[in-house]
PDB file of C-alpha atoms in Angstrom:
ATOM      1  CA  MET A   1     106.132 -11.246 105.021  1.00 79.00           C
ATOM      2  CA  LYS A   2     106.122  -8.387 102.360  1.00 81.00           C
ATOM      3  CA  PHE A   3     103.209  -6.791 100.605  1.00 78.00           C
ATOM      4  CA  SER A   4     103.223  -4.535  97.609  1.00 84.00           C
ATOM      5  CA  PHE A   5     100.579  -3.092  95.532  1.00 87.00           C
ATOM      6  CA  ALA A   6      99.640  -4.973  92.266  1.00 92.00           C
ATOM      7  CA  HIS A   7      96.594  -2.983  90.890  1.00 94.00           C
ATOM      8  CA  ASN A   8      93.488  -1.050  91.502  1.00 95.00           C
ATOM      9  CA  ASN A   9      90.417  -2.025  89.775  1.00 96.00           C
ATOM     10  CA  ILE A  10      87.321  -0.100  88.425  1.00 96.00           C
ATOM     11  CA  ASN A  11      84.324  -1.273  86.188  1.00 97.00           C
ATOM     12  CA  VAL A  12      83.622   0.643  83.246  1.00 97.00           C
ATOM     13  CA  LYS A  13      80.691   0.738  81.041  1.00 96.00           C
ATOM     14  CA  ASP A  14      82.319   1.636  77.689  1.00 97.00           C
ATOM     15  CA  LEU A  15      85.833   0.159  77.653  1.00 97.00           C
ATOM     16  CA  ASP A  16      87.093   1.882  74.420  1.00 97.00           C
ATOM     17  CA  LYS A  17      85.928   5.200  75.782  1.00 98.00           C
ATOM     18  CA  SER A  18      87.686   4.377  79.036  1.00 98.00           C
ATOM     19  CA  LEU A  19      90.821   3.420  77.286  1.00 98.00           C
ATOM     20  CA  ALA A  20      90.875   6.533  75.321  1.00 98.00           C
ATOM     21  CA  PHE A  21      90.522   8.697  78.329  1.00 98.00           C
ATOM     22  CA  TYR A  22      93.107   7.030  80.415  1.00 98.00           C
ATOM     23  CA  LYS A  23      95.522   7.312  77.550  1.00 98.00           C
ATOM     24  CA  GLU A  24      94.867  10.763  76.769  1.00 98.00           C
ATOM     25  CA  ALA A  25      94.477  12.409  80.329  1.00 98.00           C
ATOM     26  CA  LEU A  26      97.092  10.080  82.299  1.00 97.00           C
ATOM     27  CA  LEU A  27      99.313   8.673  79.507  1.00 97.00           C
ATOM     28  CA  LEU A  28      98.518   5.106  80.712  1.00 97.00           C
ATOM     29  CA  ASP A  29      99.133   2.292  78.105  1.00 98.00           C
ATOM     30  CA  GLU A  30      97.720  -0.994  77.984  1.00 98.00           C
ATOM     31  CA  SER A  31     100.024  -3.570  79.356  1.00 97.00           C
ATOM     32  CA  ARG A  32      97.796  -6.927  79.176  1.00 96.00           C
ATOM     33  CA  ARG A  33      94.317  -7.856  78.440  1.00 97.00           C
ATOM     34  CA  LEU A  34      92.470 -10.962  79.674  1.00 97.00           C
ATOM     35  CA  GLU A  35      89.323 -11.949  77.938  1.00 97.00           C
ATOM     36  CA  ASP A  36      86.706 -14.509  79.300  1.00 97.00           C
ATOM     37  CA  PRO A  37      86.284 -17.250  76.668  1.00 97.00           C
ATOM     38  CA  SER A  38      82.514 -16.652  76.741  1.00 97.00           C
ATOM     39  CA  GLY A  39      82.902 -12.961  76.254  1.00 96.00           C
ATOM     40  CA  ALA A  40      81.225 -12.238  79.591  1.00 98.00           C
ATOM     41  CA  PHE A  41      83.840  -9.808  80.850  1.00 97.00           C
ATOM     42  CA  THR A  42      87.306  -8.371  79.715  1.00 98.00           C
ATOM     43  CA  LEU A  43      89.911  -7.152  81.905  1.00 98.00           C
ATOM     44  CA  VAL A  44      92.344  -4.635  80.872  1.00 98.00           C
ATOM     45  CA  TYR A  45      95.541  -3.489  82.682  1.00 98.00           C
ATOM     46  CA  LEU A  46      96.895  -0.022  82.416  1.00 98.00           C
ATOM     47  CA  LYS A  47     100.382   1.095  83.231  1.00 97.00           C
ATOM     48  CA  SER A  48     102.391   4.302  83.610  1.00 96.00           C
ATOM     49  CA  PRO A  49     106.243   3.808  82.423  1.00 94.00           C
ATOM     50  CA  TYR A  50     106.852   5.635  85.892  1.00 93.00           C
ATOM     51  CA  THR A  51     105.391   3.034  88.353  1.00 92.00           C
ATOM     52  CA  ALA A  52     104.942  -0.786  88.596  1.00 92.00           C
ATOM     53  CA  HIS A  53     101.353  -0.267  89.978  1.00 94.00           C
ATOM     54  CA  GLU A  54      98.538  -0.905  87.266  1.00 97.00           C
ATOM     55  CA  LEU A  55      95.084   0.254  87.006  1.00 97.00           C
ATOM     56  CA  GLU A  56      92.801  -2.803  86.021  1.00 98.00           C
ATOM     57  CA  LEU A  57      89.597  -1.866  84.042  1.00 98.00           C
ATOM     58  CA  THR A  58      86.700  -4.368  83.986  1.00 97.00           C
ATOM     59  CA  TRP A  59      84.172  -4.478  81.323  1.00 97.00           C
ATOM     60  CA  LEU A  60      80.995  -6.772  81.774  1.00 97.00           C
ATOM     61  CA  ARG A  61      79.067  -7.463  78.641  1.00 96.00           C
ATOM     62  CA  ASP A  62      75.787  -7.636  80.160  1.00 96.00           C
ATOM     63  CA  TRP A  63      76.108  -4.453  82.269  1.00 95.00           C
ATOM     64  CA  ASP A  64      73.444  -2.210  81.119  1.00 93.00           C
ATOM     65  CA  ARG A  65      73.369   0.913  83.280  1.00 93.00           C
ATOM     66  CA  PRO A  66      75.895   3.323  84.700  1.00 92.00           C
ATOM     67  CA  TYR A  67      77.787   2.137  87.971  1.00 92.00           C
ATOM     68  CA  ASN A  68      76.413   3.460  91.127  1.00 92.00           C
ATOM     69  CA  LEU A  69      79.459   5.309  92.610  1.00 90.00           C
ATOM     70  CA  GLY A  70      77.683   6.079  95.891  1.00 87.00           C
ATOM     71  CA  ASP A  71      79.219   9.092  97.363  1.00 84.00           C
ATOM     72  CA  ASN A  72      82.381   8.561  95.315  1.00 76.00           C
ATOM     73  CA  GLU A  73      84.496   9.135  98.337  1.00 81.00           C
ATOM     74  CA  PHE A  74      87.277   6.903  97.002  1.00 85.00           C
ATOM     75  CA  HIS A  75      89.709   7.997  94.246  1.00 91.00           C
ATOM     76  CA  LEU A  76      93.032   7.130  92.575  1.00 93.00           C
ATOM     77  CA  ALA A  77      96.029   9.687  92.778  1.00 95.00           C
ATOM     78  CA  PHE A  78      98.659  10.486  90.554  1.00 95.00           C
ATOM     79  CA  TYR A  79     101.697  12.744  91.049  1.00 95.00           C
ATOM     80  CA  VAL A  80     102.799  14.858  88.110  1.00 96.00           C
ATOM     81  CA  ASP A  81     105.948  16.772  87.315  1.00 95.00           C
ATOM     82  CA  ASP A  82     104.406  19.588  85.391  1.00 96.00           C
ATOM     83  CA  TYR A  83     101.257  20.287  87.382  1.00 96.00           C
ATOM     84  CA  GLU A  84     100.472  23.654  85.436  1.00 96.00           C
ATOM     85  CA  ALA A  85     100.745  21.904  82.068  1.00 97.00           C
ATOM     86  CA  ALA A  86      98.636  18.919  83.434  1.00 97.00           C
ATOM     87  CA  LEU A  87      95.951  21.202  84.578  1.00 98.00           C
ATOM     88  CA  LYS A  88      95.731  23.231  81.353  1.00 98.00           C
ATOM     89  CA  LYS A  89      95.365  19.763  79.393  1.00 97.00           C
ATOM     90  CA  HIS A  90      92.698  18.577  81.657  1.00 98.00           C
ATOM     91  CA  LYS A  91      90.738  21.787  81.480  1.00 98.00           C
ATOM     92  CA  GLU A  92      91.119  21.633  77.789  1.00 98.00           C
ATOM     93  CA  MET A  93      89.856  18.151  77.857  1.00 98.00           C
ATOM     94  CA  GLY A  94      86.831  19.343  79.982  1.00 98.00           C
ATOM     95  CA  VAL A  95      87.637  16.583  82.766  1.00 98.00           C
ATOM     96  CA  VAL A  96      88.499  18.765  85.815  1.00 98.00           C
ATOM     97  CA  ALA A  97      85.794  17.816  88.307  1.00 97.00           C
ATOM     98  CA  TYR A  98      86.990  19.841  91.450  1.00 97.00           C
ATOM     99  CA  GLU A  99      89.809  22.087  91.746  1.00 97.00           C
ATOM    100  CA  ASN A 100      91.309  23.107  95.436  1.00 97.00           C
ATOM    101  CA  ALA A 101      93.662  25.911  94.623  1.00 93.00           C
ATOM    102  CA  ASP A 102      94.379  26.217  98.190  1.00 94.00           C
ATOM    103  CA  MET A 103      95.916  22.809  98.657  1.00 95.00           C
ATOM    104  CA  GLY A 104      97.388  23.086  95.021  1.00 96.00           C
ATOM    105  CA  ILE A 105      95.589  19.905  93.900  1.00 97.00           C
ATOM    106  CA  TYR A 106      92.667  19.064  91.406  1.00 97.00           C
ATOM    107  CA  PHE A 107      90.506  15.914  90.562  1.00 97.00           C
ATOM    108  CA  ILE A 108      89.594  14.693  86.950  1.00 97.00           C
ATOM    109  CA  ALA A 109      86.584  12.610  86.417  1.00 97.00           C
ATOM    110  CA  ASP A 110      86.600   9.679  83.894  1.00 97.00           C
ATOM    111  CA  PRO A 111      83.695   8.883  81.572  1.00 97.00           C
ATOM    112  CA  ASP A 112      82.129   6.597  84.378  1.00 96.00           C
ATOM    113  CA  GLY A 113      82.383   9.385  86.888  1.00 95.00           C
ATOM    114  CA  TYR A 114      85.553   7.911  88.932  1.00 96.00           C
ATOM    115  CA  TRP A 115      87.631  10.670  90.291  1.00 96.00           C
ATOM    116  CA  THR A 116      91.568  10.851  89.885  1.00 96.00           C
ATOM    117  CA  GLU A 117      93.484  13.457  92.177  1.00 96.00           C
ATOM    118  CA  ILE A 118      96.349  15.067  90.381  1.00 97.00           C
ATOM    119  CA  ILE A 119      99.166  16.236  92.915  1.00 96.00           C
ATOM    120  CA  PRO A 120     102.245  18.162  92.182  1.00 95.00           C
ATOM    121  CA  ALA A 121     105.263  15.808  92.485  1.00 93.00           C
ATOM    122  CA  GLY A 122     106.842  16.037  96.043  1.00 88.00           C
ATOM    123  CA  LYS A 123     103.769  17.282  97.532  1.00 86.00           C
ATOM    124  CA  TYR A 124     101.620  15.477 100.087  1.00 79.00           C
TER     125      TYR A 124
END
C-alpha cells in the first residue's frame, strides 16, 4: 500500500480575494475548478509548478461570516529558494503575521487569517 499527499483544503469567504492572494504571495495557479450545479459551493485547486501537492480552496455561497480558526495552530508550509526576497515581498504586501528570526522562518496570513510558514530551502 502506498499513500501520497493529494491536497490540503481551506474554506475561504471571498474566493476572488483568496485567489489573488495565493497567486501574488506564493505564485500558485489555478489547476482546476469544480462548481456545484446549484451554485452552493465552488472548489478551486491551486498548484505550484514545483510540486504535485495542491491547495484546495472551498467557497460556500451561503457562508456569511468569517471562519472560526480556533487557536490557528495548524498551517501550511512552503520552502523558498530566495528567502530574503520572499520576506521582502511579503513585508511589502503587508502579510507577514509572525517572524522568528532565531529560527530563520516567518509566517504570512491570507485574507481569512490562515497562516503559511515560509522556510528557506534545505532547512528543517
